[in-house]
mmCIF file of C-alpha atoms and ligand atoms in Angstrom:
data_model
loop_
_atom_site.group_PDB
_atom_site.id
_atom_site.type_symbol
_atom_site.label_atom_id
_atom_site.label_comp_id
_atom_site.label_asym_id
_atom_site.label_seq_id
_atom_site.Cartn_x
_atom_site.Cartn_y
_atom_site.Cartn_z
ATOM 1 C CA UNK A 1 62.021 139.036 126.938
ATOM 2 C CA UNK A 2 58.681 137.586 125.147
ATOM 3 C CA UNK A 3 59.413 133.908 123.670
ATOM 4 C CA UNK A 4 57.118 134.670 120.825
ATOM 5 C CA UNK A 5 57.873 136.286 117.564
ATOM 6 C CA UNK A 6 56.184 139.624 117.005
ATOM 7 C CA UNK A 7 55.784 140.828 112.929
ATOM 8 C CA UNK A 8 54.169 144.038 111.690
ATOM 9 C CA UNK A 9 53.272 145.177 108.383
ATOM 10 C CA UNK A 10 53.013 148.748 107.556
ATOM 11 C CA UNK A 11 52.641 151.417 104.579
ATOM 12 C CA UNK A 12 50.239 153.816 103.383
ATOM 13 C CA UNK A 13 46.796 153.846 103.140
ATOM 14 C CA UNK A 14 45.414 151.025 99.810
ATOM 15 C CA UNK A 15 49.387 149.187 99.873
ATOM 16 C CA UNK A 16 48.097 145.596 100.618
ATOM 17 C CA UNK A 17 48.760 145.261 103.476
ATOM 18 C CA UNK A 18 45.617 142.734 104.666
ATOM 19 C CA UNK A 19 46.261 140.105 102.271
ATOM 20 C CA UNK A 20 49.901 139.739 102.958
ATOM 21 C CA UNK A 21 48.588 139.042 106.737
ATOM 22 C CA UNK A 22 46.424 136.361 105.399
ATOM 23 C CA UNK A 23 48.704 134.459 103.517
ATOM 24 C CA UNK A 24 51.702 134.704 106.229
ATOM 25 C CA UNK A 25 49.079 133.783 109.269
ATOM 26 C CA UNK A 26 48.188 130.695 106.723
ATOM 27 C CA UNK A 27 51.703 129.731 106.379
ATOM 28 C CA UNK A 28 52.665 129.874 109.603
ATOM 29 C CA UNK A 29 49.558 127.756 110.742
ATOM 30 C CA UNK A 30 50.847 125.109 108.247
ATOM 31 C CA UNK A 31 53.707 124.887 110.501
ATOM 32 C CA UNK A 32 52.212 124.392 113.738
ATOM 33 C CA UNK A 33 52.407 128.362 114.961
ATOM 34 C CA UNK A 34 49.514 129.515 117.172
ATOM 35 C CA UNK A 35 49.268 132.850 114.961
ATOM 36 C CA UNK A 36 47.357 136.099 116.089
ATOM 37 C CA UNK A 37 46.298 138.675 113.794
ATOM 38 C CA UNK A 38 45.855 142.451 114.884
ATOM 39 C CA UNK A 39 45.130 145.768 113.888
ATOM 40 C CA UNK A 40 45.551 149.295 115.006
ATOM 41 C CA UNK A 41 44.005 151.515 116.015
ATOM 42 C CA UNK A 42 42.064 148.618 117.436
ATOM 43 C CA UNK A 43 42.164 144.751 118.066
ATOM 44 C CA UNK A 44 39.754 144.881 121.549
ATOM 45 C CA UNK A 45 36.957 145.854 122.904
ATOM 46 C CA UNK A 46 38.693 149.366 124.450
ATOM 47 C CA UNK A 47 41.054 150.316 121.450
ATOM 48 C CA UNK A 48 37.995 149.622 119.059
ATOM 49 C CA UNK A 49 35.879 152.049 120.372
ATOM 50 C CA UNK A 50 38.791 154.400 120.487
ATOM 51 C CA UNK A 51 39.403 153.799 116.907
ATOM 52 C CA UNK A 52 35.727 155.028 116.383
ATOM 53 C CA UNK A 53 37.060 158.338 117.642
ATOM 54 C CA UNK A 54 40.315 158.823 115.864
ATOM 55 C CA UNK A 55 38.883 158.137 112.820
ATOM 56 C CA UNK A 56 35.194 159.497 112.886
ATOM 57 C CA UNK A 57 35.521 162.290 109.989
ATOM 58 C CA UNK A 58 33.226 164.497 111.917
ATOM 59 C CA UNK A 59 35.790 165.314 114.051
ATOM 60 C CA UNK A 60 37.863 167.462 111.810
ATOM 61 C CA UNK A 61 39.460 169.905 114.729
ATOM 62 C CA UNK A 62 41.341 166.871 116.215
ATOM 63 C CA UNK A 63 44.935 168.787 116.984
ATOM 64 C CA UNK A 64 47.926 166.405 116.297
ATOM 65 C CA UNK A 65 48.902 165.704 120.335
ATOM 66 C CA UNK A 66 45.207 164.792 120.914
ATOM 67 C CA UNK A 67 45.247 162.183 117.760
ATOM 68 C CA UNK A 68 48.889 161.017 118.678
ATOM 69 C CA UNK A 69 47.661 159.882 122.355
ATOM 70 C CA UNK A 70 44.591 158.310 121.556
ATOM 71 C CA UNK A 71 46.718 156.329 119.176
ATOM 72 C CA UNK A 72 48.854 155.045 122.185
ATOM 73 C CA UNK A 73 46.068 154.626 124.108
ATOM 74 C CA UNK A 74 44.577 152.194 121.874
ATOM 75 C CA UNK A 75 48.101 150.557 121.290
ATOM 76 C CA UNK A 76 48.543 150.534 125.054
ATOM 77 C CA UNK A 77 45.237 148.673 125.500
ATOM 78 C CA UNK A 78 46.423 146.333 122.679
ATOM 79 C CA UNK A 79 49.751 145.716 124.215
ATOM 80 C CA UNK A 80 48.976 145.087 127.804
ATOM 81 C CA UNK A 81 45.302 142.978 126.968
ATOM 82 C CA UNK A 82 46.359 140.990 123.371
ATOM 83 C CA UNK A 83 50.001 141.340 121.852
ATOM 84 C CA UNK A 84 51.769 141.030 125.302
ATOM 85 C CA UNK A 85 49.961 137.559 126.800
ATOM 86 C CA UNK A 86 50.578 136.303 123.096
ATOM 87 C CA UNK A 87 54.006 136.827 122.675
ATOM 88 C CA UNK A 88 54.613 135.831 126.978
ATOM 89 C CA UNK A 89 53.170 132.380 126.033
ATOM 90 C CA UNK A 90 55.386 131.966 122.779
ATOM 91 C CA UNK A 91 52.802 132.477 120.007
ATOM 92 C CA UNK A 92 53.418 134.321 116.858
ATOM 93 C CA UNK A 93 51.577 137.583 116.166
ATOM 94 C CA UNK A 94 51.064 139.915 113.243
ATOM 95 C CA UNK A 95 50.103 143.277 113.449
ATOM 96 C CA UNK A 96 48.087 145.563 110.568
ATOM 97 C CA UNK A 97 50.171 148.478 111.600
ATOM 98 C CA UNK A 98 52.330 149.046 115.026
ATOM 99 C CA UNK A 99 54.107 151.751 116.482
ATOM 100 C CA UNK A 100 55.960 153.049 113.034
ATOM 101 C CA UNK A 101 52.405 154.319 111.912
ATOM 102 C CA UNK A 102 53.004 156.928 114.476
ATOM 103 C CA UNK A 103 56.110 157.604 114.101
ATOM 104 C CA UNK A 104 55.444 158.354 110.447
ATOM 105 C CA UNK A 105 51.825 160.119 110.483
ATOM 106 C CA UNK A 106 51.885 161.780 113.626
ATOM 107 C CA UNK A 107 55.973 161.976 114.107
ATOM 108 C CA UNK A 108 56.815 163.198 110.784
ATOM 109 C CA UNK A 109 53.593 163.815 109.054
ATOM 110 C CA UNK A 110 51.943 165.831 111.375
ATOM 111 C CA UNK A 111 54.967 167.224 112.533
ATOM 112 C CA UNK A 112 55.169 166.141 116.338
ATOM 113 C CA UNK A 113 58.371 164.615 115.565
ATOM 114 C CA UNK A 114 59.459 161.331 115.921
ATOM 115 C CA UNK A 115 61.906 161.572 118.950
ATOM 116 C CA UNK A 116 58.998 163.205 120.688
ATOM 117 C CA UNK A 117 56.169 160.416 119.233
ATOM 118 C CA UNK A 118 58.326 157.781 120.025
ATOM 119 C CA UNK A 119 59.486 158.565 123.642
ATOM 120 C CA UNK A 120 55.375 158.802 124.199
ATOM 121 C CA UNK A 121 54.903 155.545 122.690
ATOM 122 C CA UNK A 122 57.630 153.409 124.898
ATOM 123 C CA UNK A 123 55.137 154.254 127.404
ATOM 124 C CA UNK A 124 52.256 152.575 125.872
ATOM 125 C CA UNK A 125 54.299 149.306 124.110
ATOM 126 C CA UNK A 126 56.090 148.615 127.369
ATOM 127 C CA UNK A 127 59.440 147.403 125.508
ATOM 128 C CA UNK A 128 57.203 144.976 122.820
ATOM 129 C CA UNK A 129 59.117 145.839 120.050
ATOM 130 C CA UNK A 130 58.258 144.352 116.634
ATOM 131 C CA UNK A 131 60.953 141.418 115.620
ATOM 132 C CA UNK A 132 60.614 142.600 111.933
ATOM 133 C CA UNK A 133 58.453 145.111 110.105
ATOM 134 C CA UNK A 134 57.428 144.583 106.659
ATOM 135 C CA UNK A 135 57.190 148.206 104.749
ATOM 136 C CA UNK A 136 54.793 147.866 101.208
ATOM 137 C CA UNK A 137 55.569 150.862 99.694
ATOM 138 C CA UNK A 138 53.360 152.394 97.248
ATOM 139 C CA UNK A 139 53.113 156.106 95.568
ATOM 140 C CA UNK A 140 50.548 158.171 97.644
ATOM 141 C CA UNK A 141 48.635 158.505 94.615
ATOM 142 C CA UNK A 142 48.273 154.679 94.089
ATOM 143 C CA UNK A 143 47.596 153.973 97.327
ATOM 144 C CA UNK A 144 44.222 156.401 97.973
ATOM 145 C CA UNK A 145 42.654 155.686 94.623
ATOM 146 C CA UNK A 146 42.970 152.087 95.379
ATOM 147 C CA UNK A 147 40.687 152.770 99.086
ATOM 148 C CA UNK A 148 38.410 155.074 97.177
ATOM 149 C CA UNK A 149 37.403 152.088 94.743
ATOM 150 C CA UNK A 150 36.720 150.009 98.197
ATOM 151 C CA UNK A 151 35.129 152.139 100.724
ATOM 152 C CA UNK A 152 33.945 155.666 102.149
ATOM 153 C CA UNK A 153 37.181 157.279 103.177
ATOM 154 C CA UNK A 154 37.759 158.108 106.970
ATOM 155 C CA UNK A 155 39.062 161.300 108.397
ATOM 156 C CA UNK A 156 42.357 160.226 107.854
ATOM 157 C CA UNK A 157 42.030 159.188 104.320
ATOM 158 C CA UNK A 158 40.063 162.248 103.461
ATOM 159 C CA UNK A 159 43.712 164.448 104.139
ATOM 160 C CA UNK A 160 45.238 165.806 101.251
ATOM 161 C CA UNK A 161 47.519 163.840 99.011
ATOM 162 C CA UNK A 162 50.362 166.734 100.369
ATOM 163 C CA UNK A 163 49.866 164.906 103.764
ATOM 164 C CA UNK A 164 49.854 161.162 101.644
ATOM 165 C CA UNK A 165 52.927 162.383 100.219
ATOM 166 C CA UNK A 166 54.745 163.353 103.613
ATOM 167 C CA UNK A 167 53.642 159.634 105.013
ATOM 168 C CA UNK A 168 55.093 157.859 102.108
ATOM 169 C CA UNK A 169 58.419 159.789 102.357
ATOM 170 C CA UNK A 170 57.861 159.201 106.098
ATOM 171 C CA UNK A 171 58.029 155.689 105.733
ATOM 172 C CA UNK A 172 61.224 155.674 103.419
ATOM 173 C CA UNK A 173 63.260 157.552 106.577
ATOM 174 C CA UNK A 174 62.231 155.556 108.862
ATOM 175 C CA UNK A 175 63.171 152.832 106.828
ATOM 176 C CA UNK A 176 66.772 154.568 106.909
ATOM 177 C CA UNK A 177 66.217 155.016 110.975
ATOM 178 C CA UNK A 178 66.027 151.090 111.317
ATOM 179 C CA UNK A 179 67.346 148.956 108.428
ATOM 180 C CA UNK A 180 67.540 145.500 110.293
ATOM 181 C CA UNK A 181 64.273 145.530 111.724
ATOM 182 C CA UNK A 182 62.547 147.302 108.784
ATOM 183 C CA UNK A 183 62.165 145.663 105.034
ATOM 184 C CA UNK A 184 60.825 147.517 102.163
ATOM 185 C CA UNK A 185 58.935 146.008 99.873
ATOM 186 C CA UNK A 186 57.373 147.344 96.749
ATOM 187 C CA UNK A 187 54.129 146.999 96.755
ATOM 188 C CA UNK A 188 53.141 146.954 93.232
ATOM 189 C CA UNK A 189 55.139 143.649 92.615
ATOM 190 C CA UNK A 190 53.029 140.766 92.113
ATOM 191 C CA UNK A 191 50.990 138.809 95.708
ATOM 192 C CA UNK A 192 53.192 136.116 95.405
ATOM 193 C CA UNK A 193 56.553 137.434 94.670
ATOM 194 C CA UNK A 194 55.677 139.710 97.809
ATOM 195 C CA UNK A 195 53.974 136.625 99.714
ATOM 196 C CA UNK A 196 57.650 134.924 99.506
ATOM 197 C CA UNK A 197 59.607 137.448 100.476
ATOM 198 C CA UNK A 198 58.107 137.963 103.699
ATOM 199 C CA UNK A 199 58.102 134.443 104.614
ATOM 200 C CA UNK A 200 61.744 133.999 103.785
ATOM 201 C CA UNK A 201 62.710 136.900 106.083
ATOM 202 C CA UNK A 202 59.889 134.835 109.177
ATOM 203 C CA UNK A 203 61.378 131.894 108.535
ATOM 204 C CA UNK A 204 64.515 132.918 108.412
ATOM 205 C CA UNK A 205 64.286 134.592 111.671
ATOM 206 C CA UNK A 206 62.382 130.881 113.353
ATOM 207 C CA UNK A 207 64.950 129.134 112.293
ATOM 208 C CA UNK A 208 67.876 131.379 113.742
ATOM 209 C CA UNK A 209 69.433 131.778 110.531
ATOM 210 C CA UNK A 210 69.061 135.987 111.614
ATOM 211 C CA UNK A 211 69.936 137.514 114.909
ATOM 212 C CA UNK A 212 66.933 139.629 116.258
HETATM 213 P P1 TYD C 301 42.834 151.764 108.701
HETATM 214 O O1 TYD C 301 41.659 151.872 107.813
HETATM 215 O O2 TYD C 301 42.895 150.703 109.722
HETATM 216 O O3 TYD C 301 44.156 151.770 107.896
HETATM 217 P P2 TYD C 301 44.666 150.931 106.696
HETATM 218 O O4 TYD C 301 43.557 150.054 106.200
HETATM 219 O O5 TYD C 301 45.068 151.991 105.751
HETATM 220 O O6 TYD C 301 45.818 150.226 107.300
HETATM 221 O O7 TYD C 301 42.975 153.186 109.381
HETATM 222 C C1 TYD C 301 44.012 153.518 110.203
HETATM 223 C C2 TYD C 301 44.439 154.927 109.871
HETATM 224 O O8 TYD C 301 45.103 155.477 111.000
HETATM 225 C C3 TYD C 301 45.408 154.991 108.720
HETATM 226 O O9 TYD C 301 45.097 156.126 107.923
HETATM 227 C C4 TYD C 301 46.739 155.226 109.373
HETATM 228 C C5 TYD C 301 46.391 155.937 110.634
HETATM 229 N N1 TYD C 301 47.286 155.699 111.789
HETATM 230 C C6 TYD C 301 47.988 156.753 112.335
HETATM 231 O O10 TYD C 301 47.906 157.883 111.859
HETATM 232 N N2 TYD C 301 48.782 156.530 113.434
HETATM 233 C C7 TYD C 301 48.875 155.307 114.018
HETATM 234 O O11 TYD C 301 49.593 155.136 115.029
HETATM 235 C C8 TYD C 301 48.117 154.217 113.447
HETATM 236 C C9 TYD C 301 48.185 152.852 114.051
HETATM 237 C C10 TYD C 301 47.348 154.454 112.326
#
């Protein structure tokens, strides 16, 4: 088993989910933690140019089983090359998205289901599970008018806000599939009030007061 202590942050598209990393990765450092901060699809050399793939929006005929492997391949890369050595030599990591993201878009969103997505994916994480997962939820509306104010939206963005919807019920079962590793957070509650939940629920877990 890794010594480390491996957090990810999910949720849709626009819930936050970047500046909650910040401000944990800052708090931890305050302690003394050698933190790591990645993101999927990418994080290396490899799953970054993969990323530039899944998510180029000329590439509209993608089919689901083509988009749902190149998504473990990039994890797989990420695993074996960053998360994995991390975790082996006790650090702390936090990951912009994990393994959930495809049991939600391609598992239940796409349809692929997420027996099927997730039996794939134990290939690729090679038993690094996440310790705890932080869910920000957010309506799908909410969540893709807040990207559109910040950027040009990629192919996955640019679905409809049927598929949004389907990702942001996605995440609520999931939720329901794993209630001690997942915790939901609304994301439309204040930075801080969401900044101190997370930590309590880290720190909590550092200091032994809950089992992982
Ligand atoms: P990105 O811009 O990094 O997402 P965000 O800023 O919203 O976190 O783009 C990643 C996109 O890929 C995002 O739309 C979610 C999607 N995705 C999947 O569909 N499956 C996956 O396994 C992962 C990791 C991401």
């Amino acid at each position: 088993m890794a010594k480390g202590i491996f957090i990810t942050m999910e949720g849709p598209d626009g819930s936050g989910k970047t500046t909650q990393i910040e401000l944990l990765k800052e708090s931890l450092e305050d302690k003394g933690y050698e933190v790591l901060i990645t993101r999927e699809p990418g994080g290396n050399r490899i799953s970054e140019a993969i990323r530039e793939i899944i998510l180029n929006k000329d590439y509209k005929e993608m089919s689901p089983s083509a988009e749902c492997l190149l998504y473990a391949s990039a994890r797989a890369q990420l695993v074996s090359e960053v998360i994995g050595p991390m975790l082996d030599k006790g650090g702390a990591v936090i990951s912009d998205r994990f393994v959930d993201s495809s049991l939600v878009y391609q598992g239940i969103a796409r349809g692929l289901g997420v027996d099927n997505v997730f039996q794939l994916n134990k290939f690729a994480i090679n038993e690094y599970m996440p310790d705890v997962t932080f869910l920000l939820t957010l309506p799908a509306e909410v969540g893709i008018a807040r990207k559109k104010d910040q950027k040009e939206l990629d192919r996955m963005e640019q679905e409809s806000l049927d598929f949004h919807r389907k990702v942001a019920e996605g995440y609520d079962s999931l939720a329901e599939l794993f209630p001690d590793r997942i915790q939901v957070i609304d994301a439309r509650q204040d930075i801080e009030t969401i900044s101190g939940l997370i930590k309590k629920r880290v720190y909590d877990i550092l200091d032994g007061k809950v089992s992982v």
